[in-house]
Coordinates of C-alpha atoms in Angstrom, one line a residue:
Chain A
X1303 CA 49.8 131.8 109.6
X1304 CA 48.5 135.0 111.3
X1305 CA 48.8 137.0 108.1
X1306 CA 46.8 134.3 106.3
X1307 CA 44.0 135.0 108.7
X1308 CA 44.3 138.8 108.1
X1309 CA 44.2 138.4 104.3
X1310 CA 41.2 136.2 104.6
X1311 CA 39.4 138.7 106.9
X1312 CA 40.3 141.7 104.7
X1313 CA 39.0 139.9 101.6
X1314 CA 35.8 139.0 103.3
X1315 CA 35.3 142.5 104.6
X1316 CA 35.8 143.9 101.1
X1317 CA 33.3 141.5 99.7
X1318 CA 30.8 142.4 102.3
X1319 CA 31.1 146.1 101.6
X1320 CA 30.6 145.5 97.8
X1321 CA 27.6 143.4 98.5
X1322 CA 26.0 146.2 100.7
X1323 CA 26.8 148.8 98.1
X1324 CA 25.0 146.8 95.4
X1325 CA 22.0 146.2 97.7
X1326 CA 21.8 149.9 98.5
X1327 CA 21.9 150.8 94.8
X1328 CA 19.4 148.1 93.7
X1329 CA 16.9 149.1 96.4
X1330 CA 17.2 152.7 95.4
X1331 CA 16.6 151.9 91.8
X1332 CA 13.8 149.6 92.6
X1333 CA 11.9 152.2 94.6
X1334 CA 12.4 154.8 91.9
X1335 CA 11.0 152.7 89.1
X1336 CA 7.9 151.8 91.0
X1337 CA 4.7 153.3 89.5
X1338 CA 3.1 156.0 91.6
X1339 CA 5.1 158.6 93.7
X1340 CA 5.2 158.7 97.4
X1341 CA 3.0 161.7 97.6
X1342 CA 0.2 160.5 95.3
X1343 CA -3.0 160.3 97.3
X1344 CA -6.7 159.8 96.5
X1345 CA -7.2 163.5 96.5
X1346 CA -4.8 165.2 94.0
X1347 CA -2.7 167.9 95.7
X1348 CA -2.5 171.3 94.0
X1349 CA 0.6 171.4 91.8
X1350 CA 2.4 174.1 93.8
X1351 CA 2.1 172.2 97.0
X1352 CA 3.2 169.0 95.4
X1353 CA 6.2 170.8 93.9
X1354 CA 7.0 172.3 97.3
X1355 CA 6.9 168.9 99.0
X1356 CA 9.0 167.3 96.3
X1357 CA 11.6 170.2 96.5
X1358 CA 11.8 169.7 100.3
X1359 CA 12.8 166.1 99.9
X1360 CA 15.0 166.7 96.8
X1361 CA 12.7 164.7 94.6
X1362 CA 12.7 167.5 92.0
X1363 CA 16.3 166.7 91.2
X1364 CA 17.4 164.3 88.4
X1365 CA 17.5 160.7 89.6
X1366 CA 21.2 160.5 89.2
X1367 CA 21.7 163.5 91.5
X1368 CA 19.3 162.0 94.0
X1369 CA 21.3 158.8 93.8
X1370 CA 24.6 160.6 94.4
X1371 CA 23.1 162.4 97.4
X1372 CA 21.7 159.2 98.7
X1373 CA 25.1 157.5 98.6
X1374 CA 26.8 160.5 100.1
X1375 CA 24.2 160.5 102.9
X1376 CA 24.8 156.7 103.6
X1377 CA 28.4 157.3 104.2
X1378 CA 28.1 160.5 106.2
X1379 CA 25.3 159.0 108.4
X1380 CA 22.5 161.2 107.0
X1381 CA 20.0 158.6 105.9
X1382 CA 17.3 161.1 105.0
X1383 CA 14.1 162.2 106.5
X1384 CA 11.0 160.0 106.8
X1385 CA 8.2 161.0 104.5
X1386 CA 5.6 159.7 106.9
X1387 CA 6.9 160.8 110.3
X1388 CA 7.5 164.4 109.3
X1389 CA 10.6 166.0 110.7
X1390 CA 12.1 162.8 112.0
X1391 CA 15.2 161.3 110.4
X1392 CA 15.6 157.7 109.5
X1393 CA 18.5 157.4 111.8
X1394 CA 16.4 158.7 114.7
X1395 CA 13.7 156.2 114.1
X1396 CA 16.3 153.4 113.9
X1397 CA 18.2 154.4 117.0
X1398 CA 15.0 154.7 118.9
X1399 CA 13.5 151.3 118.0
X1400 CA 16.5 149.1 117.1
X1401 CA 17.7 148.6 120.8
X1402 CA 14.3 147.2 121.8
X1403 CA 14.3 144.7 118.9
X1404 CA 18.0 143.9 119.5
X1405 CA 17.2 143.2 123.2
X1406 CA 14.4 140.9 122.2
X1407 CA 16.5 139.1 119.6
X1408 CA 19.5 138.7 121.9
X1409 CA 17.5 137.3 124.8
X1410 CA 15.7 134.9 122.4
X1411 CA 19.1 133.8 121.0
X1412 CA 20.5 133.2 124.5
X1413 CA 17.4 131.3 125.6
X1414 CA 17.6 129.1 122.5
X1415 CA 21.3 128.4 123.1
X1416 CA 20.7 127.6 126.7
X1417 CA 17.9 125.2 125.9
X1418 CA 18.9 123.9 122.5
X1419 CA 22.5 122.9 122.8
X1420 CA 22.2 120.9 126.1
X1421 CA 19.1 119.2 124.8
X1422 CA 20.9 118.2 121.6
X1423 CA 24.0 117.0 123.5
X1424 CA 22.0 114.9 125.9
X1425 CA 19.8 113.5 123.2
X1426 CA 22.9 112.5 121.2
X1427 CA 24.7 110.9 124.2
X1428 CA 21.5 108.9 125.0
X1429 CA 21.1 108.0 121.3
X1430 CA 18.0 105.9 120.5
X1431 CA 16.6 106.0 124.0
X1432 CA 13.3 107.3 125.1
X1433 CA 14.9 110.6 126.1
X1434 CA 16.4 111.1 122.6
X1435 CA 13.1 110.3 120.9
X1436 CA 11.1 112.6 123.1
X1437 CA 13.6 115.5 122.9
X1438 CA 13.7 115.3 119.1
X1439 CA 9.9 115.1 118.9
X1440 CA 9.7 118.2 121.0
X1441 CA 12.4 119.8 118.8
X1442 CA 10.7 119.0 115.5
X1443 CA 7.4 120.3 117.0
X1444 CA 9.2 123.5 117.8
X1445 CA 10.4 123.9 114.2
X1446 CA 6.8 123.2 113.0
X1447 CA 5.1 125.7 115.3
X1448 CA 4.7 129.1 113.7
X1449 CA 5.4 132.0 116.0
X1450 CA 2.1 133.8 115.0
X1451 CA 0.2 130.8 116.4
X1452 CA 2.3 130.4 119.6
X1453 CA 2.2 134.1 120.4
X1454 CA -1.6 134.5 120.4
X1455 CA -2.1 131.2 122.2
X1456 CA 0.3 132.3 125.0
X1457 CA -1.5 135.7 125.2
X1458 CA -4.8 133.8 125.5
X1459 CA -3.5 131.6 128.2
X1460 CA -1.6 134.0 130.4
X1461 CA -3.4 137.3 129.8
X1462 CA -7.0 136.3 129.2
X1463 CA -6.9 133.1 131.3
X1464 CA -8.4 130.9 128.5
X1465 CA -8.8 128.1 129.3
X1466 CA -7.0 128.3 132.7
X1467 CA -8.8 131.0 134.5
X1468 CA -6.3 131.0 137.4
X1469 CA -3.6 132.2 135.0
X1470 CA -5.7 135.2 134.1
X1471 CA -3.5 138.3 134.0
X1472 CA -0.4 136.5 135.4
X1473 CA 1.7 137.9 132.6
X1474 CA 1.2 141.1 130.7
X1475 CA 0.3 140.7 127.0
X1476 CA 1.9 143.8 125.7
X1477 CA 4.6 146.5 125.8
X1478 CA 8.2 146.2 127.0
X1479 CA 8.3 147.8 130.4
X1480 CA 10.2 145.3 132.5
X1481 CA 11.3 141.7 132.8
X1482 CA 7.8 140.3 133.2
X1483 CA 6.9 141.9 129.9
X1484 CA 9.7 140.1 128.1
X1485 CA 8.9 136.5 129.1
X1486 CA 6.2 135.7 126.6
X1487 CA 7.7 137.4 123.6
X1488 CA 11.2 136.0 124.3
X1489 CA 9.7 132.5 124.7
X1490 CA 7.7 132.8 121.5
X1491 CA 10.7 134.0 119.5
X1492 CA 13.2 131.7 121.0
X1493 CA 11.3 128.5 120.6
X1494 CA 12.1 127.9 116.9
X1495 CA 15.9 128.6 117.1
X1496 CA 16.1 126.5 120.3
X1497 CA 14.6 123.6 118.3
X1498 CA 16.9 124.2 115.4
X1499 CA 19.9 124.3 117.7
X1500 CA 18.8 121.1 119.4
X1501 CA 18.4 119.2 116.2
X1502 CA 21.6 120.5 114.7
X1503 CA 23.7 119.8 117.9
X1504 CA 22.4 116.3 118.1
X1505 CA 23.4 115.7 114.5
X1506 CA 26.9 117.0 114.8
X1507 CA 27.5 115.3 118.2
X1508 CA 26.4 112.0 116.8
X1509 CA 28.8 112.5 113.9
X1510 CA 31.7 113.3 116.2
X1511 CA 31.0 110.4 118.5
X1512 CA 31.6 108.0 115.6
X1513 CA 35.0 109.4 114.8
X1514 CA 38.2 107.4 115.3
X1515 CA 39.7 109.8 117.8
X1516 CA 36.7 109.3 120.1
X1517 CA 37.1 105.5 119.9
X1518 CA 40.8 106.0 120.6
X1519 CA 40.0 108.2 123.6
X1520 CA 37.6 105.6 124.9
X1521 CA 40.0 102.8 124.3
X1522 CA 42.6 104.7 126.3
X1523 CA 40.2 104.6 129.2
X1524 CA 39.3 108.3 129.2
X1525 CA 36.2 108.8 131.3
X1526 CA 33.0 109.1 129.3
X1527 CA 32.4 112.6 130.7
X1528 CA 35.8 113.9 129.5
X1529 CA 35.3 112.2 126.1
X1530 CA 32.0 114.0 125.7
X1531 CA 33.1 117.5 126.8
X1532 CA 36.6 117.4 125.7
X1533 CA 36.8 115.4 122.5
X1534 CA 33.3 115.5 121.1
X1535 CA 31.8 118.8 122.0
X1536 CA 34.7 121.0 121.0
X1537 CA 34.5 119.6 117.5
X1538 CA 30.8 119.3 117.1
X1539 CA 30.0 122.9 118.3
X1540 CA 31.9 124.5 115.4
X1541 CA 29.2 123.9 112.8
X1542 CA 26.6 125.0 115.2
X1543 CA 28.4 128.3 115.5
X1544 CA 28.0 128.9 111.8
X1545 CA 24.3 129.1 111.9
X1546 CA 24.3 131.6 114.8
X1547 CA 25.0 134.5 112.4
X1548 CA 22.1 134.0 110.1
X1549 CA 19.9 132.9 112.9
X1550 CA 20.4 136.1 114.9
X1551 CA 19.8 138.2 111.8
X1552 CA 16.7 136.1 111.2
X1553 CA 15.6 136.7 114.8
X1554 CA 15.9 140.4 114.3
X1555 CA 13.8 140.5 111.1
X1556 CA 11.5 137.7 112.4
X1557 CA 10.8 139.6 115.5
X1558 CA 8.5 141.8 113.5
X1559 CA 5.5 139.5 114.0
X1560 CA 6.3 139.2 117.7
X1561 CA 6.4 142.9 118.0
X1562 CA 2.9 143.2 116.4
X1563 CA 1.4 140.5 118.6
X1564 CA 2.9 141.8 121.9
X1565 CA 2.8 145.5 120.9
X1566 CA 6.5 145.9 121.4
X1567 CA 7.9 149.3 120.3
X1568 CA 10.6 147.8 118.2
X1569 CA 11.8 148.3 114.7
X1570 CA 9.9 145.5 113.1
X1571 CA 6.6 147.3 112.8
X1572 CA 8.3 149.9 110.6
X1573 CA 9.3 147.2 108.2
X1574 CA 5.9 146.6 106.8
X1575 CA 4.3 150.0 107.4
X1576 CA 7.1 151.8 105.7
X1577 CA 6.6 149.9 102.5
X1578 CA 2.8 150.4 102.4
X1579 CA 3.3 154.1 103.4
X1580 CA 5.7 154.4 100.5
X1581 CA 8.1 156.0 103.0
X1582 CA 11.1 155.5 100.7
X1583 CA 13.9 156.8 102.9
X1584 CA 12.7 154.5 105.7
X1585 CA 12.4 151.5 103.4
X1586 CA 15.9 152.1 102.1
X1587 CA 17.3 152.6 105.5
X1588 CA 15.6 149.5 107.0
X1589 CA 16.6 147.2 104.0
X1590 CA 20.2 148.4 104.3
X1591 CA 20.1 148.0 108.1
X1592 CA 18.8 144.4 108.0
X1593 CA 21.1 143.5 105.2
X1594 CA 24.1 144.9 107.1
X1595 CA 23.1 143.0 110.2
X1596 CA 23.0 139.8 108.1
X1597 CA 26.2 140.4 106.3
X1598 CA 28.1 141.5 109.4
X1599 CA 26.9 138.5 111.4
X1600 CA 27.9 136.2 108.6
X1601 CA 31.2 137.9 108.4
X1602 CA 31.9 137.6 112.1
X1603 CA 31.0 133.9 112.0
X1604 CA 33.2 133.3 108.9
X1605 CA 36.2 134.9 110.5
X1606 CA 35.6 133.2 113.8
X1607 CA 35.2 129.9 112.0
X1608 CA 38.4 130.4 110.1
X1609 CA 40.1 131.2 113.4
X1610 CA 39.0 127.9 115.0
X1611 CA 39.2 125.8 111.8
X1612 CA 42.1 127.0 109.6
X1613 CA 41.1 124.6 106.8
X1614 CA 38.4 127.0 105.7
X1615 CA 40.9 129.7 104.8
X1616 CA 42.7 127.4 102.4
X1617 CA 39.5 126.2 100.7
X1618 CA 38.3 129.7 99.7
Chain B
X1109 CA 19.8 98.8 93.5
X1110 CA 20.7 101.7 95.6
X1111 CA 17.2 103.3 95.1
X1112 CA 15.4 100.1 96.2
X1113 CA 17.5 100.0 99.3
X1114 CA 16.7 103.6 100.0
X1115 CA 13.0 102.7 99.4
X1116 CA 13.2 99.9 101.9
X1117 CA 14.8 102.2 104.5
X1118 CA 12.2 104.8 103.9
X1119 CA 9.3 102.4 104.2
X1120 CA 10.6 101.2 107.6
X1121 CA 10.3 104.8 108.9
X1122 CA 6.8 104.8 110.3
X1123 CA 6.7 108.6 111.0
X1124 CA 7.6 109.4 107.5
X1125 CA 4.9 107.0 106.1
X1126 CA 2.2 108.4 108.3
X1127 CA 3.3 111.9 107.3
X1128 CA 3.1 111.3 103.6
X1129 CA -0.4 109.8 104.0
X1130 CA -1.4 112.9 106.0
X1131 CA 0.0 115.2 103.4
X1132 CA -1.8 113.4 100.6
X1133 CA -5.0 113.7 102.6
X1134 CA -4.6 117.5 103.1
X1135 CA -3.7 117.9 99.4
X1136 CA -6.7 115.9 98.3
X1137 CA -9.0 117.8 100.7
X1138 CA -7.7 121.1 99.2
X1139 CA -8.1 119.8 95.7
X1140 CA -11.7 118.7 96.2
X1141 CA -12.6 121.4 98.7
X1142 CA -15.9 122.2 97.0
X1143 CA -17.0 118.5 97.5
X1144 CA -15.7 118.1 101.0
X1145 CA -16.4 121.4 102.8
X1146 CA -20.0 121.5 104.2
X1147 CA -20.2 125.2 103.5
X1148 CA -18.7 127.8 101.1
X1149 CA -15.6 129.7 102.4
X1150 CA -17.5 133.0 102.1
X1151 CA -21.1 132.3 103.2
X1152 CA -21.9 134.3 106.3
X1153 CA -24.5 133.6 108.9
X1154 CA -24.9 136.6 111.2
X1155 CA -27.2 134.7 113.6
X1156 CA -24.3 132.3 114.5
X1157 CA -21.1 134.3 115.0
X1158 CA -18.1 133.3 117.1
X1159 CA -19.6 130.0 118.1
X1160 CA -17.5 127.2 119.5
X1161 CA -17.4 123.8 117.9
X1162 CA -20.8 122.1 117.5
X1163 CA -22.5 119.4 115.4
X1164 CA -23.3 121.9 112.6
X1165 CA -20.0 123.7 112.7
X1166 CA -17.3 121.2 113.6
X1167 CA -14.6 123.8 114.3
X1168 CA -17.1 126.6 115.2
X1169 CA -17.7 129.9 113.3
X1170 CA -15.8 133.1 112.9
X1171 CA -16.9 136.7 113.6
X1172 CA -19.0 136.8 110.5
X1173 CA -20.6 133.4 111.0
X1174 CA -18.5 131.6 108.4
X1175 CA -17.9 127.9 109.0
X1176 CA -14.3 127.5 110.2
X1177 CA -14.0 123.9 109.1
X1178 CA -14.9 124.8 105.6
X1179 CA -12.5 127.8 105.6
X1180 CA -9.7 125.6 106.8
X1181 CA -10.3 123.1 103.9
X1182 CA -10.3 125.9 101.4
X1183 CA -7.2 127.3 103.2
X1184 CA -5.5 124.0 102.6
X1185 CA -6.0 124.4 98.9
X1186 CA -4.3 127.8 99.0
X1187 CA -1.5 126.8 101.3
X1188 CA -0.7 123.6 99.3
X1189 CA -1.0 125.4 96.0
X1190 CA 1.4 128.1 97.1
X1191 CA 3.9 125.6 98.6
X1192 CA 3.9 123.3 95.6
X1193 CA 3.8 125.9 92.8
X1194 CA 6.6 127.9 94.3
X1195 CA 8.7 124.7 94.7
X1196 CA 8.2 124.0 91.0
X1197 CA 9.2 127.5 90.0
X1198 CA 12.2 127.4 92.3
X1199 CA 13.3 124.1 90.9
X1200 CA 13.1 125.3 87.3
X1201 CA 14.8 128.6 87.8
X1202 CA 17.3 127.4 90.4
X1203 CA 18.0 124.2 88.5
X1204 CA 18.8 126.0 85.2
X1205 CA 20.8 128.7 86.9
X1206 CA 22.8 126.3 89.0
X1207 CA 23.4 123.9 86.1
X1208 CA 24.6 126.7 83.8
X1209 CA 26.8 128.1 86.5
X1210 CA 28.3 124.9 87.5
X1211 CA 28.7 123.6 84.0
X1212 CA 30.4 126.7 82.5
X1213 CA 32.6 127.3 85.5
X1214 CA 35.3 130.0 85.4
X1215 CA 34.4 133.6 85.6
X1216 CA 30.8 133.1 84.5
X1217 CA 30.4 130.8 87.5
X1218 CA 32.0 133.4 89.8
X1219 CA 29.8 136.2 88.5
X1220 CA 26.6 134.1 88.8
X1221 CA 27.5 133.1 92.3
X1222 CA 28.3 136.6 93.4
X1223 CA 24.8 137.7 92.2
X1224 CA 23.3 135.0 94.3
X1225 CA 25.4 136.1 97.3
X1226 CA 23.9 139.5 97.0
X1227 CA 20.4 138.2 96.9
X1228 CA 21.2 136.1 99.9
X1229 CA 22.5 139.1 101.9
X1230 CA 19.0 140.6 102.0
X1231 CA 17.0 138.8 104.8
X1232 CA 14.4 136.8 103.1
X1233 CA 11.6 138.5 105.0
X1234 CA 12.7 141.9 103.8
X1235 CA 13.1 140.6 100.3
X1236 CA 9.7 139.0 100.4
X1237 CA 8.1 142.3 101.5
X1238 CA 10.0 144.3 98.9
X1239 CA 9.2 142.0 96.0
X1240 CA 5.6 141.6 97.1
X1241 CA 5.1 145.4 97.1
X1242 CA 6.7 145.8 93.7
X1243 CA 4.5 143.1 92.2
X1244 CA 1.3 144.4 93.7
X1245 CA 2.0 148.0 92.5
X1246 CA 2.0 146.7 88.9
X1247 CA -1.2 144.8 89.4
X1248 CA -1.2 142.8 86.1
X1249 CA -4.3 140.9 87.0
X1250 CA -7.9 142.0 87.5
X1251 CA -9.1 139.1 89.7
X1252 CA -8.0 139.9 93.3
X1253 CA -7.5 136.3 94.3
X1254 CA -5.2 135.6 91.3
X1255 CA -3.5 138.9 91.9
X1256 CA -2.7 138.1 95.5
X1257 CA -1.7 134.5 94.7
X1258 CA 0.6 135.4 91.8
X1259 CA 2.2 138.1 94.0
X1260 CA 2.9 135.6 96.7
X1261 CA 4.2 133.1 94.2
X1262 CA 6.5 135.6 92.6
X1263 CA 7.9 136.8 95.9
X1264 CA 8.4 133.3 97.3
X1265 CA 10.0 132.0 94.1
X1266 CA 12.5 134.9 94.1
X1267 CA 13.5 133.9 97.6
X1268 CA 13.4 130.2 97.1
X1269 CA 15.3 129.5 93.9
X1270 CA 18.6 130.7 95.4
X1271 CA 19.3 127.7 97.7
X1272 CA 18.3 125.3 94.9
X1273 CA 20.7 127.0 92.5
X1274 CA 23.5 126.6 95.0
X1275 CA 22.7 123.0 95.5
X1276 CA 22.4 122.1 91.8
X1277 CA 25.6 124.0 91.0
X1278 CA 27.6 122.1 93.7
X1279 CA 26.2 118.8 92.5
X1280 CA 26.9 119.6 88.8
X1281 CA 30.5 120.7 89.7
X1282 CA 31.0 117.3 91.4
X1283 CA 29.2 115.3 88.7
X1284 CA 31.2 116.9 85.9
X1285 CA 34.3 115.2 87.2
X1286 CA 32.7 111.7 87.2
X1287 CA 33.9 109.1 84.8
X1288 CA 30.6 108.4 83.1
X1289 CA 30.1 112.1 82.3
X1290 CA 33.6 112.3 80.9
X1291 CA 32.7 109.2 78.8
X1292 CA 29.5 110.8 77.5
X1293 CA 31.4 114.0 76.6
X1294 CA 33.9 111.9 74.7
X1295 CA 31.1 110.2 72.8
X1296 CA 30.0 113.7 71.6
X1297 CA 26.9 114.2 73.7
X1298 CA 25.8 117.8 74.0
X1299 CA 26.0 119.6 77.3
X1300 CA 22.2 119.8 77.5
X1301 CA 21.9 116.0 77.0
X1302 CA 24.6 115.3 79.5
X1303 CA 22.9 117.5 82.1
X1304 CA 19.4 116.1 81.6
X1305 CA 20.3 112.5 80.9
X1306 CA 23.4 111.9 83.0
X1307 CA 23.6 114.4 85.7
X1308 CA 20.0 115.2 86.6
X1309 CA 19.2 111.6 87.7
X1310 CA 22.2 111.7 89.9
X1311 CA 21.4 114.9 91.8
X1312 CA 17.6 114.2 92.0
X1313 CA 17.9 112.9 95.6
X1314 CA 19.3 116.0 97.3
X1315 CA 17.0 118.2 95.3
X1316 CA 13.9 116.3 96.4
X1317 CA 15.1 116.4 100.0
X1318 CA 15.6 120.1 99.8
X1319 CA 12.2 120.6 98.3
X1320 CA 10.5 118.7 101.1
X1321 CA 11.9 121.3 103.4
X1322 CA 11.3 124.2 101.1
X1323 CA 7.6 123.5 100.5
X1324 CA 6.7 123.9 104.2
X1325 CA 8.9 126.9 104.5
X1326 CA 6.9 128.5 101.6
X1327 CA 3.6 127.6 103.2
X1328 CA 4.8 129.2 106.4
X1329 CA 6.0 132.3 104.5
X1330 CA 2.6 132.6 102.8
X1331 CA 0.8 132.3 106.1
X1332 CA 3.2 134.9 107.5
X1333 CA 2.6 137.3 104.6
X1334 CA -1.2 136.8 104.9
X1335 CA -1.0 137.2 108.6
X1336 CA 0.6 140.6 108.4
X1337 CA -1.8 141.6 105.6
X1338 CA 0.5 141.5 102.6
X1339 CA -0.7 138.2 101.2
X1340 CA -4.3 137.1 100.7
X1341 CA -7.1 139.1 102.2
X1342 CA -10.4 137.9 103.6
X1343 CA -12.9 136.7 102.4
X1344 CA -10.3 134.4 100.7
X1345 CA -9.1 131.8 103.0
X1346 CA -5.6 130.7 103.7
X1347 CA -4.2 129.4 107.0
X1348 CA -2.4 132.7 107.5
X1349 CA -5.6 134.7 106.9
X1350 CA -7.4 132.5 109.4
X1351 CA -4.6 132.8 112.0
X1352 CA -4.8 136.5 111.7
X1353 CA -8.6 136.4 112.2
X1354 CA -8.0 134.2 115.2
X1355 CA -5.4 136.5 116.7
X1356 CA -7.8 139.5 116.4
X1357 CA -10.7 137.7 118.0
X1358 CA -8.9 137.3 121.3
X1359 CA -11.7 135.8 123.3
X1360 CA -12.5 133.0 120.9
X1361 CA -9.6 130.5 121.2
X1362 CA -11.0 128.1 118.6
X1363 CA -10.3 130.6 115.8
X1364 CA -6.6 130.5 116.4
X1365 CA -6.3 126.9 117.7
X1366 CA -7.8 125.1 114.7
X1367 CA -5.9 126.9 112.0
X1368 CA -2.8 126.7 114.2
X1369 CA -3.2 122.9 114.5
X1370 CA -3.7 122.6 110.7
X1371 CA -0.5 124.5 110.1
X1372 CA 1.4 122.7 112.8
X1373 CA 0.5 119.2 111.6
X1374 CA 1.3 120.1 108.0
X1375 CA 4.7 121.6 108.9
X1376 CA 5.4 118.6 111.2
X1377 CA 4.4 116.1 108.5
X1378 CA 6.6 117.8 105.9
X1379 CA 9.6 117.9 108.3
X1380 CA 9.2 114.2 109.3
X1381 CA 8.8 113.2 105.7
X1382 CA 11.9 115.2 104.7
X1383 CA 13.9 113.7 107.5
X1384 CA 12.8 110.2 106.5
X1385 CA 13.7 110.8 102.9
X1386 CA 17.1 112.3 103.8
X1387 CA 18.0 109.4 106.1
X1388 CA 16.8 106.9 103.5
X1389 CA 18.8 108.5 100.7
X1390 CA 21.9 109.2 102.8
X1391 CA 22.2 106.6 105.5
X1392 CA 25.3 108.3 107.0
X1393 CA 23.3 111.0 108.8

């Protein structure tokens, strides 16, 4: 039984590594076949200077050699040097900015779990009541509200005091210097996943409530509270667990817009600027980083899932 | 029989009915934007910048004196066009891919699904940005509006077809085992005929439901790309462009509130409509 889990885990890890290798290679290829080099500018550089720059970054080598060096660097932890931020390595930039984004993503995820799951459970246990309807209306609104609208509106209300002048300056609109700076961004980012969790939890709880073993438990005279927490919740939270992986990865990449709005020094702002700057090493590094995060979080969830629900292992 | 029952269930869902009327209204407004909008989307009036809502300008004016109400109507055209066109492209690509994969099965299926897994492992935002940049650096069109629009369509379709392909493959795998399909095969029907005549009608429901959730997601992605400056650019109007304008003009709340409401109501309507459709087709949930 245990070895079954191990084999399953090993297989999934191997798959994940292959996937990441293919992504790394494809992105590398993609950026090399793009028209226009990274150092083309409006004003043509003298040939010697251009040659010098290209030699410095190894761009004068044949593509296959560059690819080999790139792969070697990926494994040894040398992800190259940024073209734009001269003298700074990609790993430096990542290790400086990723913790901020991770913090933002993690708090938002926690917030959404704390709000979403209880809301979904209560709504399901009070199925078809006014509470249920209201909660689900709020949840569906949360799904429908884009963060780039919520963010600016919150900034307007709390930092500029529009239209409530007494709120003027109560919460800082930008930066990431302390807990009070985190409230608005975390709220903005956490709203949508909270709504998703609430809707999903309600659905799975409702499904579990209708199962025979719940009817049996009730018929036995088990108190309603125990039925809900012991019989229903344990089974209905498993599917909810599966979306946490992609949701967290989504929060990390989706935090980009929040970082722009609230001027948070996270990794998100590099995502767009590195592409438009043609900062290839940074683009490669970020694509790989985000993909790794997604793949790893899916992997963790998969393995956890197969641990709590052994049927999964057999199916695959 | 089943579809008429589904229809009756759907009609009883008031929120879904209101939603579909609202969406039709938005789509028509976008389609006939020239007739409905009181002003053009690009006409500027420097004497009346950043005005709040008034009789002349229902939703106020932006920093260049353009009428926000008109810009939102023209934005509806762009948003709806992007949402619906990408959905069509996704259905065609995803449908064919999924059908081929599910029908052939075996190692072809495994290979095709692995390819999809790899696409899926890149977060959609990252993929969108990458594809968008590749597309714009080739610049196959002269007209900037068409260029931006096709770039967005291309990027969104690449992201969107994957989930449809998975869905169609799963459904085809299931449908292949059904008796009436076996019967059709025994009578000598070609795979293409079986897929289009016998299997397609059976899997239409789940595909349509998925589309009603994918269209708003695409609209949101378009707004997102335009908001960060990788999609449409002013003077062209889309709800994302307008939201970006509104965010920059921090002291004029109407500039973010009205486009925000337009986006919110449209997303809400699509979600309510999709929920209604799903519940009607699949009463279990």
